[in-house]
PDB file of C-alpha atoms in Angstrom:
ATOM      1  CA  MET A   1     -27.442 -15.101 -60.115  1.00 50.00           C
ATOM      2  CA  ASN A   2     -30.767 -13.625 -61.211  1.00 65.00           C
ATOM      3  CA  GLY A   3     -32.423 -14.974 -58.077  1.00 69.00           C
ATOM      4  CA  TRP A   4     -29.666 -13.553 -55.911  1.00 73.00           C
ATOM      5  CA  LEU A   5     -30.001 -10.121 -57.499  1.00 78.00           C
ATOM      6  CA  LYS A   6     -33.752 -10.136 -56.924  1.00 77.00           C
ATOM      7  CA  ARG A   7     -33.292 -11.109 -53.297  1.00 78.00           C
ATOM      8  CA  SER A   8     -30.642  -8.444 -52.806  1.00 81.00           C
ATOM      9  CA  ALA A   9     -32.885  -5.803 -54.366  1.00 83.00           C
ATOM     10  CA  SER A  10     -35.758  -6.980 -52.170  1.00 82.00           C
ATOM     11  CA  ILE A  11     -33.603  -6.620 -49.058  1.00 87.00           C
ATOM     12  CA  VAL A  12     -32.352  -3.135 -49.927  1.00 90.00           C
ATOM     13  CA  LEU A  13     -35.775  -1.809 -50.937  1.00 92.00           C
ATOM     14  CA  GLY A  14     -37.415  -3.363 -47.897  1.00 90.00           C
ATOM     15  CA  LEU A  15     -34.917  -1.876 -45.474  1.00 93.00           C
ATOM     16  CA  VAL A  16     -35.109   1.564 -47.091  1.00 96.00           C
ATOM     17  CA  LEU A  17     -38.899   1.467 -46.730  1.00 96.00           C
ATOM     18  CA  PHE A  18     -38.517   0.305 -43.138  1.00 94.00           C
ATOM     19  CA  GLY A  19     -36.178   3.213 -42.373  1.00 96.00           C
ATOM     20  CA  THR A  20     -38.520   5.637 -44.133  1.00 98.00           C
ATOM     21  CA  GLY A  21     -41.360   4.383 -41.946  1.00 97.00           C
ATOM     22  CA  VAL A  22     -39.308   4.948 -38.810  1.00 96.00           C
ATOM     23  CA  ALA A  23     -38.383   8.441 -39.989  1.00 97.00           C
ATOM     24  CA  SER A  24     -42.070   9.153 -40.688  1.00 97.00           C
ATOM     25  CA  MET A  25     -42.860   8.473 -37.040  1.00 97.00           C
ATOM     26  CA  PHE A  26     -40.171  10.924 -35.931  1.00 97.00           C
ATOM     27  CA  LEU A  27     -41.447  13.560 -38.364  1.00 97.00           C
ATOM     28  CA  ALA A  28     -45.037  13.118 -37.202  1.00 97.00           C
ATOM     29  CA  GLY A  29     -43.982  14.052 -33.673  1.00 96.00           C
ATOM     30  CA  PHE A  30     -46.578  11.967 -31.827  1.00 96.00           C
ATOM     31  CA  GLY A  31     -44.151   9.389 -30.470  1.00 95.00           C
ATOM     32  CA  VAL A  32     -42.261   6.541 -32.115  1.00 96.00           C
ATOM     33  CA  GLY A  33     -42.228   2.741 -32.009  1.00 94.00           C
ATOM     34  CA  PRO A  34     -40.915   0.921 -28.897  1.00 93.00           C
ATOM     35  CA  TRP A  35     -37.369   0.345 -30.152  1.00 94.00           C
ATOM     36  CA  ASP A  36     -37.139   3.893 -31.451  1.00 96.00           C
ATOM     37  CA  VAL A  37     -38.144   5.294 -28.075  1.00 97.00           C
ATOM     38  CA  LEU A  38     -34.892   3.760 -26.841  1.00 96.00           C
ATOM     39  CA  HIS A  39     -32.945   4.945 -29.898  1.00 96.00           C
ATOM     40  CA  ASP A  40     -34.310   8.467 -29.424  1.00 96.00           C
ATOM     41  CA  ALA A  41     -33.397   8.491 -25.735  1.00 96.00           C
ATOM     42  CA  VAL A  42     -29.818   7.348 -26.341  1.00 96.00           C
ATOM     43  CA  ALA A  43     -29.487   9.807 -29.239  1.00 96.00           C
ATOM     44  CA  GLY A  44     -30.468  12.645 -26.924  1.00 94.00           C
ATOM     45  CA  MET A  45     -28.035  11.530 -24.241  1.00 95.00           C
ATOM     46  CA  LEU A  46     -25.111  11.201 -26.655  1.00 95.00           C
ATOM     47  CA  GLY A  47     -25.933  14.112 -28.933  1.00 94.00           C
ATOM     48  CA  ARG A  48     -26.253  11.804 -31.941  1.00 94.00           C
ATOM     49  CA  ARG A  49     -28.913  11.287 -34.575  1.00 95.00           C
ATOM     50  CA  PRO A  50     -31.473   8.503 -33.997  1.00 95.00           C
ATOM     51  CA  GLY A  51     -30.363   6.589 -37.075  1.00 96.00           C
ATOM     52  CA  THR A  52     -26.767   6.590 -35.858  1.00 96.00           C
ATOM     53  CA  VAL A  53     -27.866   5.084 -32.553  1.00 96.00           C
ATOM     54  CA  HIS A  54     -30.001   2.560 -34.446  1.00 95.00           C
ATOM     55  CA  VAL A  55     -26.863   1.379 -36.251  1.00 95.00           C
ATOM     56  CA  GLY A  56     -24.741   1.393 -33.087  1.00 95.00           C
ATOM     57  CA  ILE A  57     -27.196  -0.670 -31.060  1.00 94.00           C
ATOM     58  CA  GLY A  58     -27.651  -2.970 -34.043  1.00 92.00           C
ATOM     59  CA  VAL A  59     -23.906  -3.646 -34.180  1.00 92.00           C
ATOM     60  CA  ALA A  60     -23.893  -4.482 -30.470  1.00 92.00           C
ATOM     61  CA  LEU A  61     -26.909  -6.778 -30.836  1.00 90.00           C
ATOM     62  CA  PHE A  62     -25.321  -8.520 -33.815  1.00 88.00           C
ATOM     63  CA  GLY A  63     -22.764 -10.066 -31.484  1.00 85.00           C
ATOM     64  CA  VAL A  64     -25.481 -11.145 -29.053  1.00 86.00           C
ATOM     65  CA  VAL A  65     -27.589 -12.735 -31.783  1.00 86.00           C
ATOM     66  CA  MET A  66     -24.571 -14.498 -33.250  1.00 84.00           C
ATOM     67  CA  ALA A  67     -23.633 -15.877 -29.826  1.00 85.00           C
ATOM     68  CA  ALA A  68     -27.212 -17.109 -29.417  1.00 83.00           C
ATOM     69  CA  ARG A  69     -26.850 -19.031 -32.709  1.00 82.00           C
ATOM     70  CA  GLN A  70     -29.763 -17.332 -34.432  1.00 80.00           C
ATOM     71  CA  PRO A  71     -30.210 -17.463 -38.249  1.00 76.00           C
ATOM     72  CA  ILE A  72     -28.138 -14.539 -39.466  1.00 78.00           C
ATOM     73  CA  GLY A  73     -26.977 -13.759 -42.990  1.00 80.00           C
ATOM     74  CA  PRO A  74     -26.393 -10.924 -45.461  1.00 82.00           C
ATOM     75  CA  GLY A  75     -29.851  -9.588 -44.680  1.00 81.00           C
ATOM     76  CA  THR A  76     -28.870  -9.261 -41.022  1.00 86.00           C
ATOM     77  CA  VAL A  77     -25.839  -7.129 -41.848  1.00 88.00           C
ATOM     78  CA  ALA A  78     -27.882  -5.018 -44.258  1.00 89.00           C
ATOM     79  CA  ASN A  79     -30.544  -4.579 -41.564  1.00 89.00           C
ATOM     80  CA  VAL A  80     -27.977  -3.143 -39.160  1.00 89.00           C
ATOM     81  CA  LEU A  81     -26.596  -0.643 -41.665  1.00 93.00           C
ATOM     82  CA  ILE A  82     -29.398   0.428 -44.003  1.00 95.00           C
ATOM     83  CA  ILE A  83     -32.316   1.202 -41.673  1.00 95.00           C
ATOM     84  CA  GLY A  84     -30.445   3.670 -39.473  1.00 95.00           C
ATOM     85  CA  THR A  85     -28.724   5.266 -42.452  1.00 97.00           C
ATOM     86  CA  THR A  86     -32.091   5.772 -44.138  1.00 97.00           C
ATOM     87  CA  VAL A  87     -33.577   7.314 -40.987  1.00 97.00           C
ATOM     88  CA  ASN A  88     -30.750   9.846 -40.840  1.00 97.00           C
ATOM     89  CA  ALA A  89     -31.008  10.614 -44.556  1.00 97.00           C
ATOM     90  CA  VAL A  90     -34.762  11.247 -44.468  1.00 97.00           C
ATOM     91  CA  LEU A  91     -34.583  13.388 -41.329  1.00 97.00           C
ATOM     92  CA  ALA A  92     -31.740  15.392 -42.873  1.00 96.00           C
ATOM     93  CA  VAL A  93     -33.697  16.386 -45.992  1.00 97.00           C
ATOM     94  CA  VAL A  94     -37.320  16.505 -44.770  1.00 96.00           C
ATOM     95  CA  ASP A  95     -38.527  19.073 -42.254  1.00 95.00           C
ATOM     96  CA  ALA A  96     -41.131  18.115 -39.668  1.00 94.00           C
ATOM     97  CA  PRO A  97     -44.513  19.285 -41.004  1.00 96.00           C
ATOM     98  CA  GLU A  98     -46.657  21.756 -39.112  1.00 94.00           C
ATOM     99  CA  ILE A  99     -49.990  20.784 -40.709  1.00 97.00           C
ATOM    100  CA  LEU A 100     -51.838  18.396 -38.385  1.00 97.00           C
ATOM    101  CA  ALA A 101     -53.347  16.328 -41.205  1.00 97.00           C
ATOM    102  CA  VAL A 102     -49.884  15.661 -42.651  1.00 97.00           C
ATOM    103  CA  ARG A 103     -48.537  14.667 -39.248  1.00 97.00           C
ATOM    104  CA  ILE A 104     -51.436  12.240 -38.745  1.00 97.00           C
ATOM    105  CA  PHE A 105     -50.834  10.791 -42.217  1.00 97.00           C
ATOM    106  CA  LEU A 106     -47.160  10.223 -41.379  1.00 97.00           C
ATOM    107  CA  MET A 107     -48.075   8.623 -38.059  1.00 97.00           C
ATOM    108  CA  VAL A 108     -50.336   6.094 -39.799  1.00 96.00           C
ATOM    109  CA  ALA A 109     -48.034   5.573 -42.779  1.00 96.00           C
ATOM    110  CA  GLY A 110     -45.032   4.844 -40.553  1.00 96.00           C
ATOM    111  CA  PRO A 111     -46.038   1.399 -39.244  1.00 93.00           C
ATOM    112  CA  LEU A 112     -47.434   0.418 -42.659  1.00 94.00           C
ATOM    113  CA  LEU A 113     -44.096   1.190 -44.325  1.00 95.00           C
ATOM    114  CA  VAL A 114     -42.253  -0.688 -41.580  1.00 92.00           C
ATOM    115  CA  ALA A 115     -44.493  -3.736 -42.014  1.00 87.00           C
ATOM    116  CA  PHE A 116     -44.269  -3.779 -45.806  1.00 90.00           C
ATOM    117  CA  GLY A 117     -40.533  -3.191 -45.758  1.00 89.00           C
ATOM    118  CA  SER A 118     -40.144  -6.031 -43.282  1.00 83.00           C
ATOM    119  CA  MET A 119     -41.924  -8.394 -45.615  1.00 81.00           C
ATOM    120  CA  LEU A 120     -39.630  -7.512 -48.493  1.00 83.00           C
ATOM    121  CA  TYR A 121     -36.384  -8.154 -46.673  1.00 81.00           C
ATOM    122  CA  ILE A 122     -37.618 -11.097 -44.602  1.00 75.00           C
ATOM    123  CA  GLY A 123     -39.111 -12.672 -47.726  1.00 71.00           C
ATOM    124  CA  ALA A 124     -35.651 -12.774 -49.279  1.00 71.00           C
ATOM    125  CA  GLY A 125     -34.868 -15.436 -46.681  1.00 70.00           C
ATOM    126  CA  ILE A 126     -31.191 -14.665 -46.131  1.00 73.00           C
ATOM    127  CA  GLY A 127     -31.028 -13.396 -42.579  1.00 73.00           C
ATOM    128  CA  ILE A 128     -33.305 -11.902 -39.927  1.00 76.00           C
ATOM    129  CA  GLY A 129     -32.997  -8.545 -38.212  1.00 82.00           C
ATOM    130  CA  VAL A 130     -30.839  -8.388 -35.103  1.00 86.00           C
ATOM    131  CA  ARG A 131     -33.684  -7.115 -32.923  1.00 86.00           C
ATOM    132  CA  ASP A 132     -35.879  -9.973 -34.126  1.00 80.00           C
ATOM    133  CA  GLY A 133     -32.999 -12.288 -33.286  1.00 82.00           C
ATOM    134  CA  LEU A 134     -33.450 -11.401 -29.625  1.00 84.00           C
ATOM    135  CA  MET A 135     -37.021 -12.659 -29.841  1.00 80.00           C
ATOM    136  CA  THR A 136     -36.068 -15.900 -31.566  1.00 79.00           C
ATOM    137  CA  ALA A 137     -33.384 -16.491 -28.923  1.00 85.00           C
ATOM    138  CA  LEU A 138     -35.991 -16.144 -26.178  1.00 86.00           C
ATOM    139  CA  VAL A 139     -38.292 -18.521 -28.067  1.00 82.00           C
ATOM    140  CA  ASP A 140     -35.443 -21.018 -28.224  1.00 84.00           C
ATOM    141  CA  ALA A 141     -35.048 -20.568 -24.466  1.00 86.00           C
ATOM    142  CA  GLY A 142     -38.649 -21.652 -23.937  1.00 86.00           C
ATOM    143  CA  LEU A 143     -40.848 -18.557 -24.175  1.00 84.00           C
ATOM    144  CA  SER A 144     -43.800 -18.358 -26.525  1.00 81.00           C
ATOM    145  CA  LEU A 145     -43.414 -16.070 -29.522  1.00 70.00           C
ATOM    146  CA  ARG A 146     -46.005 -13.669 -28.130  1.00 73.00           C
ATOM    147  CA  ALA A 147     -44.332 -13.583 -24.707  1.00 82.00           C
ATOM    148  CA  ALA A 148     -40.879 -13.098 -26.241  1.00 83.00           C
ATOM    149  CA  ARG A 149     -42.016 -10.245 -28.473  1.00 77.00           C
ATOM    150  CA  THR A 150     -43.922  -8.567 -25.636  1.00 82.00           C
ATOM    151  CA  LEU A 151     -41.001  -8.913 -23.232  1.00 88.00           C
ATOM    152  CA  VAL A 152     -38.452  -7.429 -25.635  1.00 87.00           C
ATOM    153  CA  GLU A 153     -40.601  -4.536 -26.825  1.00 87.00           C
ATOM    154  CA  ALA A 154     -41.954  -3.702 -23.373  1.00 89.00           C
ATOM    155  CA  THR A 155     -38.426  -3.692 -21.962  1.00 92.00           C
ATOM    156  CA  VAL A 156     -36.993  -1.330 -24.583  1.00 93.00           C
ATOM    157  CA  LEU A 157     -40.078   0.907 -24.401  1.00 93.00           C
ATOM    158  CA  VAL A 158     -39.916   1.294 -20.624  1.00 94.00           C
ATOM    159  CA  LEU A 159     -36.153   1.774 -20.660  1.00 95.00           C
ATOM    160  CA  GLY A 160     -36.371   4.330 -23.469  1.00 95.00           C
ATOM    161  CA  ALA A 161     -39.215   6.206 -21.763  1.00 95.00           C
ATOM    162  CA  LEU A 162     -37.289   6.354 -18.481  1.00 96.00           C
ATOM    163  CA  LEU A 163     -34.287   7.756 -20.345  1.00 95.00           C
ATOM    164  CA  GLY A 164     -36.372  10.475 -22.007  1.00 94.00           C
ATOM    165  CA  GLY A 165     -37.267   8.974 -25.390  1.00 94.00           C
ATOM    166  CA  SER A 166     -40.217  10.227 -27.443  1.00 92.00           C
ATOM    167  CA  TYR A 167     -43.401   8.240 -26.807  1.00 94.00           C
ATOM    168  CA  GLY A 168     -47.105   8.989 -27.007  1.00 96.00           C
ATOM    169  CA  LEU A 169     -50.082   8.383 -29.280  1.00 95.00           C
ATOM    170  CA  GLY A 170     -47.768   7.445 -32.149  1.00 95.00           C
ATOM    171  CA  THR A 171     -46.262   4.671 -30.036  1.00 95.00           C
ATOM    172  CA  VAL A 172     -49.734   3.227 -29.441  1.00 93.00           C
ATOM    173  CA  ILE A 173     -50.664   3.545 -33.122  1.00 93.00           C
ATOM    174  CA  PHE A 174     -47.418   1.858 -34.145  1.00 91.00           C
ATOM    175  CA  ALA A 175     -47.975  -1.045 -31.759  1.00 86.00           C
ATOM    176  CA  ALA A 176     -51.590  -1.428 -32.903  1.00 86.00           C
ATOM    177  CA  LEU A 177     -50.927  -1.290 -36.658  1.00 88.00           C
ATOM    178  CA  VAL A 178     -47.561  -2.916 -37.301  1.00 85.00           C
ATOM    179  CA  GLY A 179     -48.598  -6.444 -36.257  1.00 78.00           C
ATOM    180  CA  PRO A 180     -51.802  -6.666 -38.315  1.00 83.00           C
ATOM    181  CA  ALA A 181     -50.085  -4.970 -41.267  1.00 85.00           C
ATOM    182  CA  PHE A 182     -47.184  -7.428 -40.955  1.00 77.00           C
ATOM    183  CA  GLN A 183     -49.635 -10.326 -41.152  1.00 75.00           C
ATOM    184  CA  PHE A 184     -51.596  -8.745 -44.011  1.00 82.00           C
ATOM    185  CA  PHE A 185     -48.509  -8.307 -46.167  1.00 81.00           C
ATOM    186  CA  ARG A 186     -46.982 -11.668 -45.184  1.00 73.00           C
ATOM    187  CA  ASP A 187     -49.212 -13.866 -47.325  1.00 68.00           C
ATOM    188  CA  ARG A 188     -48.866 -11.546 -50.306  1.00 69.00           C
ATOM    189  CA  VAL A 189     -45.143 -10.820 -50.219  1.00 63.00           C
ATOM    190  CA  TRP A 190     -44.163 -14.372 -49.395  1.00 60.00           C
ATOM    191  CA  ALA A 191     -46.277 -15.866 -52.178  1.00 54.00           C
ATOM    192  CA  GLY A 192     -44.003 -18.164 -54.165  1.00 50.00           C
ATOM    193  CA  LEU A 193     -40.934 -17.498 -52.021  1.00 51.00           C
ATOM    194  CA  PRO A 194     -39.076 -20.126 -49.960  1.00 50.00           C
ATOM    195  CA  GLU A 195     -39.870 -20.081 -46.248  1.00 50.00           C
ATOM    196  CA  PRO A 196     -37.466 -17.652 -44.551  1.00 47.00           C
ATOM    197  CA  PRO A 197     -35.420 -18.931 -41.619  1.00 42.00           C
ATOM    198  CA  GLY A 198     -36.341 -18.200 -38.034  1.00 42.00           C
ATOM    199  CA  ILE A 199     -39.342 -19.227 -35.960  1.00 37.00           C
ATOM    200  CA  VAL A 200     -40.675 -15.663 -35.822  1.00 40.00           C
ATOM    201  CA  TYR A 201     -41.543 -15.817 -39.496  1.00 40.00           C
ATOM    202  CA  ARG A 202     -43.108 -19.231 -39.841  1.00 40.00           C
ATOM    203  CA  ARG A 203     -46.611 -19.210 -41.245  1.00 34.00           C
ATOM    204  CA  SER A 204     -49.287 -20.195 -38.788  1.00 33.00           C
TER     205      SER A 204
END
């Protein structure tokens, strides 16, 4: 039970940090990560908040990932619900800063929070995120991990940009930082933890 509580706490904290990182990118105002360009575009079209769209798309993708027989679990459900809820909560109580230095700080902090939060909930090893499940499904279909990740993120970025989502320097910074930060935290957060399921997260 102790182990389960620790894993549950790791998932919740990780997803809250992830959502805070996403919100930081919105607050910075320089553009958001690839998936959030799509979330932002759909939010604008429907008159909803980005976090609400994040949850809605996550629910839809949950069915796709389940049908593709990817490794889902409690962490997958939490991923769908907590990240978007956190984004909405942060954006509801924090005003976008006007000071350039603060905006730059938020732009850099965003992908670092996303990467660290990812390590916490993935390290719990009880379910991957639904968006990551799309990548693992493509890997199972024969694509390399790099090709699968690039295909998914490029597709949602282009689609989101065409629909009017927010992209720019922040999008580039996010893409440049989140991968290396993910790898940096991986060896430290996973130390002593069982290998999480899913080919995306295997050590190499």
